[in-house]
Amino acid sequence: MKKINRRSAREELQVPTDLRKALAAAPIAKAQWQDLTPIARKDFISWIDSAKQSETCRRRIEKACSMLVAGKRRPCCYSIVSFNLYTALAASPLAKAQWRDLTAIERRDFISWMDSAKQPEANKRRIEKACAMLAVGRRRP
């Protein structure tokens, strides 16, 4: 049996310093953060990191803490990225780099297109196709 090498959640997630400080100052938000799944944490971090200006980033960190205190488990108005897509992006550095550069609307468009395939195999094919499109620089499905 082949052993799977898994990194700890701490190694996989690079929590921004400002977010880490904000969570340390808000014990309830920190407790909620620790209860999130790794994918939900990635969604929060990606949402915060997608801000172009430092002021927007600061506001998103504040909003993230207030959402966590309120019991929210995902950032508001942010598309949920499936684990299958995370895995596919991890296997394609070019696609992953392009994904990071997409706007929230462009990401939402890709996710909506992939999720519109209801059959698991069709969804998997769309994820693969999306990664191929991203790798060649396409920003829309």
PDB file of C-alpha atoms in Angstrom:
ATOM      1  CA  MET A   1       0.000   0.000   0.000  1.00  0.00           C
ATOM      2  CA  LYS A   2       1.334   3.396  -1.005  1.00  0.00           C
ATOM      3  CA  LYS A   3       1.673   5.902   1.825  1.00  0.00           C
ATOM      4  CA  ILE A   4       0.183   9.317   1.144  1.00  0.00           C
ATOM      5  CA  ASN A   5       2.313  12.271   2.199  1.00  0.00           C
ATOM      6  CA  ARG A   6       0.001  14.838   3.756  1.00  0.00           C
ATOM      7  CA  ARG A   7       1.107  18.227   4.948  1.00  0.00           C
ATOM      8  CA  SER A   8      -0.481  19.596   8.064  1.00  0.00           C
ATOM      9  CA  ALA A   9      -3.115  22.316   7.662  1.00  0.00           C
ATOM     10  CA  ARG A  10      -0.670  24.742   9.262  1.00  0.00           C
ATOM     11  CA  GLU A  11       1.902  24.093   6.516  1.00  0.00           C
ATOM     12  CA  GLU A  12      -0.631  24.398   3.692  1.00  0.00           C
ATOM     13  CA  LEU A  13      -2.211  27.643   4.840  1.00  0.00           C
ATOM     14  CA  GLN A  14      -0.262  30.864   4.915  1.00  0.00           C
ATOM     15  CA  VAL A  15      -2.420  33.002   7.183  1.00  0.00           C
ATOM     16  CA  PRO A  16      -1.649  36.670   6.488  1.00  0.00           C
ATOM     17  CA  THR A  17       0.055  38.384   9.412  1.00  0.00           C
ATOM     18  CA  ASP A  18      -2.665  41.050   9.717  1.00  0.00           C
ATOM     19  CA  LEU A  19      -5.371  38.369   9.841  1.00  0.00           C
ATOM     20  CA  ARG A  20      -3.419  36.391  12.431  1.00  0.00           C
ATOM     21  CA  LYS A  21      -3.122  39.527  14.602  1.00  0.00           C
ATOM     22  CA  ALA A  22      -6.830  40.333  14.208  1.00  0.00           C
ATOM     23  CA  LEU A  23      -7.798  36.790  15.196  1.00  0.00           C
ATOM     24  CA  ALA A  24      -5.485  36.938  18.222  1.00  0.00           C
ATOM     25  CA  ALA A  25      -7.272  40.126  19.332  1.00  0.00           C
ATOM     26  CA  ALA A  26     -10.723  38.521  18.954  1.00  0.00           C
ATOM     27  CA  PRO A  27     -10.880  35.232  20.924  1.00  0.00           C
ATOM     28  CA  ILE A  28     -14.355  34.285  19.665  1.00  0.00           C
ATOM     29  CA  ALA A  29     -13.335  34.828  16.030  1.00  0.00           C
ATOM     30  CA  LYS A  30     -10.144  32.829  16.640  1.00  0.00           C
ATOM     31  CA  ALA A  31     -12.114  29.924  18.107  1.00  0.00           C
ATOM     32  CA  GLN A  32     -14.458  29.969  15.117  1.00  0.00           C
ATOM     33  CA  TRP A  33     -11.467  30.132  12.741  1.00  0.00           C
ATOM     34  CA  GLN A  34      -9.930  27.049  14.336  1.00  0.00           C
ATOM     35  CA  ASP A  35     -13.234  25.214  13.864  1.00  0.00           C
ATOM     36  CA  LEU A  36     -13.320  25.910  10.086  1.00  0.00           C
ATOM     37  CA  THR A  37     -12.364  23.310   7.510  1.00  0.00           C
ATOM     38  CA  PRO A  38      -9.091  23.936   5.675  1.00  0.00           C
ATOM     39  CA  ILE A  39     -11.035  24.757   2.499  1.00  0.00           C
ATOM     40  CA  ALA A  40     -13.190  27.320   4.313  1.00  0.00           C
ATOM     41  CA  ARG A  41     -10.020  28.900   5.707  1.00  0.00           C
ATOM     42  CA  LYS A  42      -8.534  28.991   2.202  1.00  0.00           C
ATOM     43  CA  ASP A  43     -11.684  30.742   0.970  1.00  0.00           C
ATOM     44  CA  PHE A  44     -11.338  33.443   3.633  1.00  0.00           C
ATOM     45  CA  ILE A  45      -7.622  33.872   2.916  1.00  0.00           C
ATOM     46  CA  SER A  46      -8.179  33.981  -0.838  1.00  0.00           C
ATOM     47  CA  TRP A  47     -10.966  36.547  -0.418  1.00  0.00           C
ATOM     48  CA  ILE A  48      -8.725  38.731   1.745  1.00  0.00           C
ATOM     49  CA  ASP A  49      -5.681  38.297  -0.528  1.00  0.00           C
ATOM     50  CA  SER A  50      -7.690  39.170  -3.634  1.00  0.00           C
ATOM     51  CA  ALA A  51      -8.004  42.775  -2.430  1.00  0.00           C
ATOM     52  CA  LYS A  52      -5.976  45.109  -4.639  1.00  0.00           C
ATOM     53  CA  GLN A  53      -5.607  47.916  -2.096  1.00  0.00           C
ATOM     54  CA  SER A  54      -4.358  47.698   1.480  1.00  0.00           C
ATOM     55  CA  GLU A  55      -7.449  49.549   2.760  1.00  0.00           C
ATOM     56  CA  THR A  56      -9.728  46.956   1.143  1.00  0.00           C
ATOM     57  CA  CYS A  57      -7.621  44.196   2.672  1.00  0.00           C
ATOM     58  CA  ARG A  58      -7.924  45.815   6.121  1.00  0.00           C
ATOM     59  CA  ARG A  59     -11.714  46.107   5.757  1.00  0.00           C
ATOM     60  CA  ARG A  60     -11.989  42.479   4.661  1.00  0.00           C
ATOM     61  CA  ILE A  61      -9.996  41.329   7.679  1.00  0.00           C
ATOM     62  CA  GLU A  62     -12.340  43.281   9.967  1.00  0.00           C
ATOM     63  CA  LYS A  63     -15.352  41.882   8.139  1.00  0.00           C
ATOM     64  CA  ALA A  64     -13.953  38.347   8.303  1.00  0.00           C
ATOM     65  CA  CYS A  65     -13.598  38.614  12.075  1.00  0.00           C
ATOM     66  CA  SER A  66     -17.140  39.952  12.469  1.00  0.00           C
ATOM     67  CA  MET A  67     -18.491  37.213  10.174  1.00  0.00           C
ATOM     68  CA  LEU A  68     -16.709  34.556  12.225  1.00  0.00           C
ATOM     69  CA  VAL A  69     -18.086  35.997  15.479  1.00  0.00           C
ATOM     70  CA  ALA A  70     -21.562  35.902  13.890  1.00  0.00           C
ATOM     71  CA  GLY A  71     -21.070  32.210  13.084  1.00  0.00           C
ATOM     72  CA  LYS A  72     -20.476  32.540   9.330  1.00  0.00           C
ATOM     73  CA  ARG A  73     -18.312  29.795   7.914  1.00  0.00           C
ATOM     74  CA  ARG A  74     -17.602  31.288   4.477  1.00  0.00           C
ATOM     75  CA  PRO A  75     -16.912  34.821   3.246  1.00  0.00           C
ATOM     76  CA  CYS A  76     -20.008  36.589   1.978  1.00  0.00           C
ATOM     77  CA  CYS A  77     -20.576  36.752  -1.768  1.00  0.00           C
ATOM     78  CA  TYR A  78     -17.575  34.582  -2.490  1.00  0.00           C
ATOM     79  CA  SER A  79     -17.734  31.531  -4.729  1.00  0.00           C
ATOM     80  CA  ILE A  80     -16.991  28.236  -3.043  1.00  0.00           C
ATOM     81  CA  VAL A  81     -14.127  26.386  -4.695  1.00  0.00           C
ATOM     82  CA  SER A  82     -14.507  22.618  -4.643  1.00  0.00           C
ATOM     83  CA  PHE A  83     -11.786  20.375  -3.304  1.00  0.00           C
ATOM     84  CA  ASN A  84     -11.543  18.786  -6.770  1.00  0.00           C
ATOM     85  CA  LEU A  85     -10.705  22.165  -8.285  1.00  0.00           C
ATOM     86  CA  TYR A  86      -8.100  22.888  -5.573  1.00  0.00           C
ATOM     87  CA  THR A  87      -6.502  19.519  -6.328  1.00  0.00           C
ATOM     88  CA  ALA A  88      -6.500  20.137 -10.090  1.00  0.00           C
ATOM     89  CA  LEU A  89      -5.029  23.618  -9.668  1.00  0.00           C
ATOM     90  CA  ALA A  90      -2.313  22.248  -7.387  1.00  0.00           C
ATOM     91  CA  ALA A  91      -1.319  19.824 -10.148  1.00  0.00           C
ATOM     92  CA  SER A  92      -0.991  22.620 -12.723  1.00  0.00           C
ATOM     93  CA  PRO A  93       1.243  25.507 -11.628  1.00  0.00           C
ATOM     94  CA  LEU A  94       0.372  27.579 -14.723  1.00  0.00           C
ATOM     95  CA  ALA A  95      -3.367  27.209 -14.104  1.00  0.00           C
ATOM     96  CA  LYS A  96      -2.898  27.943 -10.399  1.00  0.00           C
ATOM     97  CA  ALA A  97      -0.959  31.135 -11.129  1.00  0.00           C
ATOM     98  CA  GLN A  98      -3.627  32.282 -13.586  1.00  0.00           C
ATOM     99  CA  TRP A  99      -6.416  31.416 -11.094  1.00  0.00           C
ATOM    100  CA  ARG A 100      -4.794  33.682  -8.504  1.00  0.00           C
ATOM    101  CA  ASP A 101      -4.856  36.568 -10.985  1.00  0.00           C
ATOM    102  CA  LEU A 102      -8.565  36.218 -11.804  1.00  0.00           C
ATOM    103  CA  THR A 103     -11.049  38.702 -10.402  1.00  0.00           C
ATOM    104  CA  ALA A 104     -13.796  37.438  -8.092  1.00  0.00           C
ATOM    105  CA  ILE A 105     -16.285  37.709 -10.966  1.00  0.00           C
ATOM    106  CA  GLU A 106     -14.056  35.707 -13.321  1.00  0.00           C
ATOM    107  CA  ARG A 107     -13.604  33.015 -10.662  1.00  0.00           C
ATOM    108  CA  ARG A 108     -17.352  32.931 -10.063  1.00  0.00           C
ATOM    109  CA  ASP A 109     -17.939  32.507 -13.812  1.00  0.00           C
ATOM    110  CA  PHE A 110     -15.554  29.543 -13.958  1.00  0.00           C
ATOM    111  CA  ILE A 111     -17.063  27.953 -10.852  1.00  0.00           C
ATOM    112  CA  SER A 112     -20.621  28.421 -12.134  1.00  0.00           C
ATOM    113  CA  TRP A 113     -19.654  26.854 -15.461  1.00  0.00           C
ATOM    114  CA  MET A 114     -17.998  23.866 -13.751  1.00  0.00           C
ATOM    115  CA  ASP A 115     -20.841  23.406 -11.255  1.00  0.00           C
ATOM    116  CA  SER A 116     -23.484  23.499 -14.002  1.00  0.00           C
ATOM    117  CA  ALA A 117     -22.333  20.002 -15.004  1.00  0.00           C
ATOM    118  CA  LYS A 118     -24.463  17.946 -12.637  1.00  0.00           C
ATOM    119  CA  GLN A 119     -22.953  14.517 -13.336  1.00  0.00           C
ATOM    120  CA  PRO A 120     -19.709  13.873 -11.400  1.00  0.00           C
ATOM    121  CA  GLU A 121     -17.797  12.784 -14.522  1.00  0.00           C
ATOM    122  CA  ALA A 122     -18.967  15.814 -16.504  1.00  0.00           C
ATOM    123  CA  ASN A 123     -17.982  18.073 -13.593  1.00  0.00           C
ATOM    124  CA  LYS A 124     -14.539  16.428 -13.458  1.00  0.00           C
ATOM    125  CA  ARG A 125     -14.070  16.953 -17.218  1.00  0.00           C
ATOM    126  CA  ARG A 126     -15.018  20.620 -16.872  1.00  0.00           C
ATOM    127  CA  ILE A 127     -12.526  21.085 -14.034  1.00  0.00           C
ATOM    128  CA  GLU A 128      -9.812  19.576 -16.236  1.00  0.00           C
ATOM    129  CA  LYS A 129     -10.873  21.758 -19.166  1.00  0.00           C
ATOM    130  CA  ALA A 130     -10.904  24.861 -16.942  1.00  0.00           C
ATOM    131  CA  CYS A 131      -7.340  24.127 -15.810  1.00  0.00           C
ATOM    132  CA  ALA A 132      -6.266  23.701 -19.438  1.00  0.00           C
ATOM    133  CA  MET A 133      -7.943  27.012 -20.367  1.00  0.00           C
ATOM    134  CA  LEU A 134      -6.300  28.792 -17.446  1.00  0.00           C
ATOM    135  CA  ALA A 135      -2.893  27.340 -18.285  1.00  0.00           C
ATOM    136  CA  VAL A 136      -3.043  28.956 -21.740  1.00  0.00           C
ATOM    137  CA  GLY A 137      -4.201  32.303 -20.330  1.00  0.00           C
ATOM    138  CA  ARG A 138      -7.968  32.201 -20.882  1.00  0.00           C
ATOM    139  CA  ARG A 139      -9.836  34.164 -18.218  1.00  0.00           C
ATOM    140  CA  ARG A 140     -13.381  33.016 -19.061  1.00  0.00           C
ATOM    141  CA  PRO A 141     -14.886  29.582 -19.745  1.00  0.00           C
TER     142      PRO A 141
END
